[in-house]
């Protein structure tokens, strides 16, 4: 086997960069197994060195099955936008999102252990890419939706001329009539919901979905504020009630003003779509919204 062929095989087996593979072949006397072992040892050392670094760049990507009955969205982080725009990195993210949807892996831990087409797990492939790029890479989060009855899963990934895959939405919408799924009104409503969620970033579908501890905390804050302002006790309850209604309009999807026509609520948008479908009902079952790097402490934040 020529040296070039050995170099090509070593890169295929390890995913390491060409310079590292050349060095490993030289140090191993072109012994393939020993070169693989050297690269793995170096990879573990490099991974330990990278573990404390910040990975807040990367991509959010979604995959929806052809029948729209299942879909998944993932966020994979890296340290620089140079890697985020790399074709090999983007291909890995796209393939991992598809694998998440098709395999049933519903969390990053299960997805990391799932085998890809070449027999290597997602986690192993990510580790090899990290070694090749010399950056910390993480499969930060993943979500998977599957329709149990009648309905569809949809997604929206925001991209502009500067940044790809920086914001994503995954949504499950169900209907009472199967034929509604083929109506243009259904597709239009699904699209509007996805676009609105991306822009307005609601936290819950409706006020009934807000956890009790969140409600109690918000009421306590409103009451304390009213009392600090020496409001009469007789009107404090009304102030709290009014404040809670404002809170619901901010965080609950169905009570938010539609970003395209603020005079309408999203509940009204959904109702209009149902009326257009003719006696069919639609329900928002769940949604997720990912913003790339959201919540990751960056050096400037320290």
PDB file of N, CA and C in Angstrom, residues 16-17 20 32 46 64 76 103 128 172 177 191 207 215 226 241-242 246 249 285 292 302:
ATOM      1  N   UNK A  16      -9.386  12.099  11.641  1.00  0.00           N
ATOM      2  CA  UNK A  16      -8.400  13.105  12.027  1.00  0.00           C
ATOM      3  C   UNK A  16      -7.954  13.921  10.818  1.00  0.00           C
ATOM      4  N   UNK A  17      -7.356  15.083  11.096  1.00  0.00           N
ATOM      5  CA  UNK A  17      -6.869  15.948  10.040  1.00  0.00           C
ATOM      6  C   UNK A  17      -5.649  15.367   9.337  1.00  0.00           C
ATOM      7  N   UNK A  20      -2.243  15.652  11.263  1.00  0.00           N
ATOM      8  CA  UNK A  20      -2.154  14.706  12.383  1.00  0.00           C
ATOM      9  C   UNK A  20      -1.931  13.287  11.875  1.00  0.00           C
ATOM     10  N   UNK A  32      -0.300   0.842  10.537  1.00  0.00           N
ATOM     11  CA  UNK A  32      -1.645   1.414  10.549  1.00  0.00           C
ATOM     12  C   UNK A  32      -2.308   1.325  11.923  1.00  0.00           C
ATOM     13  N   UNK A  46      -6.446  15.871  23.524  1.00  0.00           N
ATOM     14  CA  UNK A  46      -6.961  17.120  22.958  1.00  0.00           C
ATOM     15  C   UNK A  46      -8.363  17.418  23.466  1.00  0.00           C
ATOM     16  N   UNK A  64     -37.839  16.854   8.704  1.00  0.00           N
ATOM     17  CA  UNK A  64     -39.223  16.393   8.749  1.00  0.00           C
ATOM     18  C   UNK A  64     -39.364  15.215   7.794  1.00  0.00           C
ATOM     19  N   UNK A  76     -26.112  21.723  17.326  1.00  0.00           N
ATOM     20  CA  UNK A  76     -24.737  21.268  17.499  1.00  0.00           C
ATOM     21  C   UNK A  76     -23.856  22.507  17.568  1.00  0.00           C
ATOM     22  N   UNK A 103     -34.768   7.505  13.784  1.00  0.00           N
ATOM     23  CA  UNK A 103     -34.398   6.460  14.740  1.00  0.00           C
ATOM     24  C   UNK A 103     -35.280   6.448  15.979  1.00  0.00           C
ATOM     25  N   UNK A 128     -14.469  12.685  16.555  1.00  0.00           N
ATOM     26  CA  UNK A 128     -13.470  12.684  15.487  1.00  0.00           C
ATOM     27  C   UNK A 128     -13.454  14.016  14.738  1.00  0.00           C
ATOM     28  N   UNK A 172     -45.896  20.598  16.383  1.00  0.00           N
ATOM     29  CA  UNK A 172     -46.837  19.527  16.069  1.00  0.00           C
ATOM     30  C   UNK A 172     -48.259  20.080  16.092  1.00  0.00           C
ATOM     31  N   UNK A 177     -60.012  16.006  11.056  1.00  0.00           N
ATOM     32  CA  UNK A 177     -60.340  15.336   9.802  1.00  0.00           C
ATOM     33  C   UNK A 177     -59.075  15.111   8.984  1.00  0.00           C
ATOM     34  N   UNK A 191     -47.433  27.191   8.535  1.00  0.00           N
ATOM     35  CA  UNK A 191     -46.327  28.102   8.233  1.00  0.00           C
ATOM     36  C   UNK A 191     -46.408  29.368   9.071  1.00  0.00           C
ATOM     37  N   UNK A 207     -52.565  29.622  28.634  1.00  0.00           N
ATOM     38  CA  UNK A 207     -52.394  29.891  30.064  1.00  0.00           C
ATOM     39  C   UNK A 207     -52.563  28.621  30.902  1.00  0.00           C
ATOM     40  N   UNK A 215     -46.860  30.591  37.887  1.00  0.00           N
ATOM     41  CA  UNK A 215     -47.999  31.461  38.181  1.00  0.00           C
ATOM     42  C   UNK A 215     -47.876  32.067  39.572  1.00  0.00           C
ATOM     43  N   UNK A 226     -47.338  46.089  43.896  1.00  0.00           N
ATOM     44  CA  UNK A 226     -48.506  46.916  44.207  1.00  0.00           C
ATOM     45  C   UNK A 226     -48.462  47.406  45.653  1.00  0.00           C
ATOM     46  N   UNK A 241     -54.588  40.750  38.928  1.00  0.00           N
ATOM     47  CA  UNK A 241     -55.314  40.093  37.840  1.00  0.00           C
ATOM     48  C   UNK A 241     -54.985  40.726  36.493  1.00  0.00           C
ATOM     49  N   UNK A 242     -54.940  42.050  36.454  1.00  0.00           N
ATOM     50  CA  UNK A 242     -54.610  42.752  35.221  1.00  0.00           C
ATOM     51  C   UNK A 242     -53.177  42.440  34.792  1.00  0.00           C
ATOM     52  N   UNK A 246     -51.617  40.524  31.298  1.00  0.00           N
ATOM     53  CA  UNK A 246     -50.510  41.012  30.463  1.00  0.00           C
ATOM     54  C   UNK A 246     -49.427  39.938  30.332  1.00  0.00           C
ATOM     55  N   UNK A 249     -50.440  37.362  27.832  1.00  0.00           N
ATOM     56  CA  UNK A 249     -50.330  37.852  26.459  1.00  0.00           C
ATOM     57  C   UNK A 249     -48.880  37.866  25.971  1.00  0.00           C
ATOM     58  N   UNK A 285     -50.260  20.924  19.608  1.00  0.00           N
ATOM     59  CA  UNK A 285     -49.925  19.957  20.643  1.00  0.00           C
ATOM     60  C   UNK A 285     -48.660  20.358  21.416  1.00  0.00           C
ATOM     61  N   UNK A 292     -29.491  29.432  18.469  1.00  0.00           N
ATOM     62  CA  UNK A 292     -28.102  28.982  18.537  1.00  0.00           C
ATOM     63  C   UNK A 292     -27.338  29.689  19.657  1.00  0.00           C
ATOM     64  N   UNK A 302     -18.535  37.071  30.966  1.00  0.00           N
ATOM     65  CA  UNK A 302     -17.883  36.731  32.224  1.00  0.00           C
ATOM     66  C   UNK A 302     -17.428  37.981  32.941  1.00  0.00           C
TER      67      UNK A 302
END
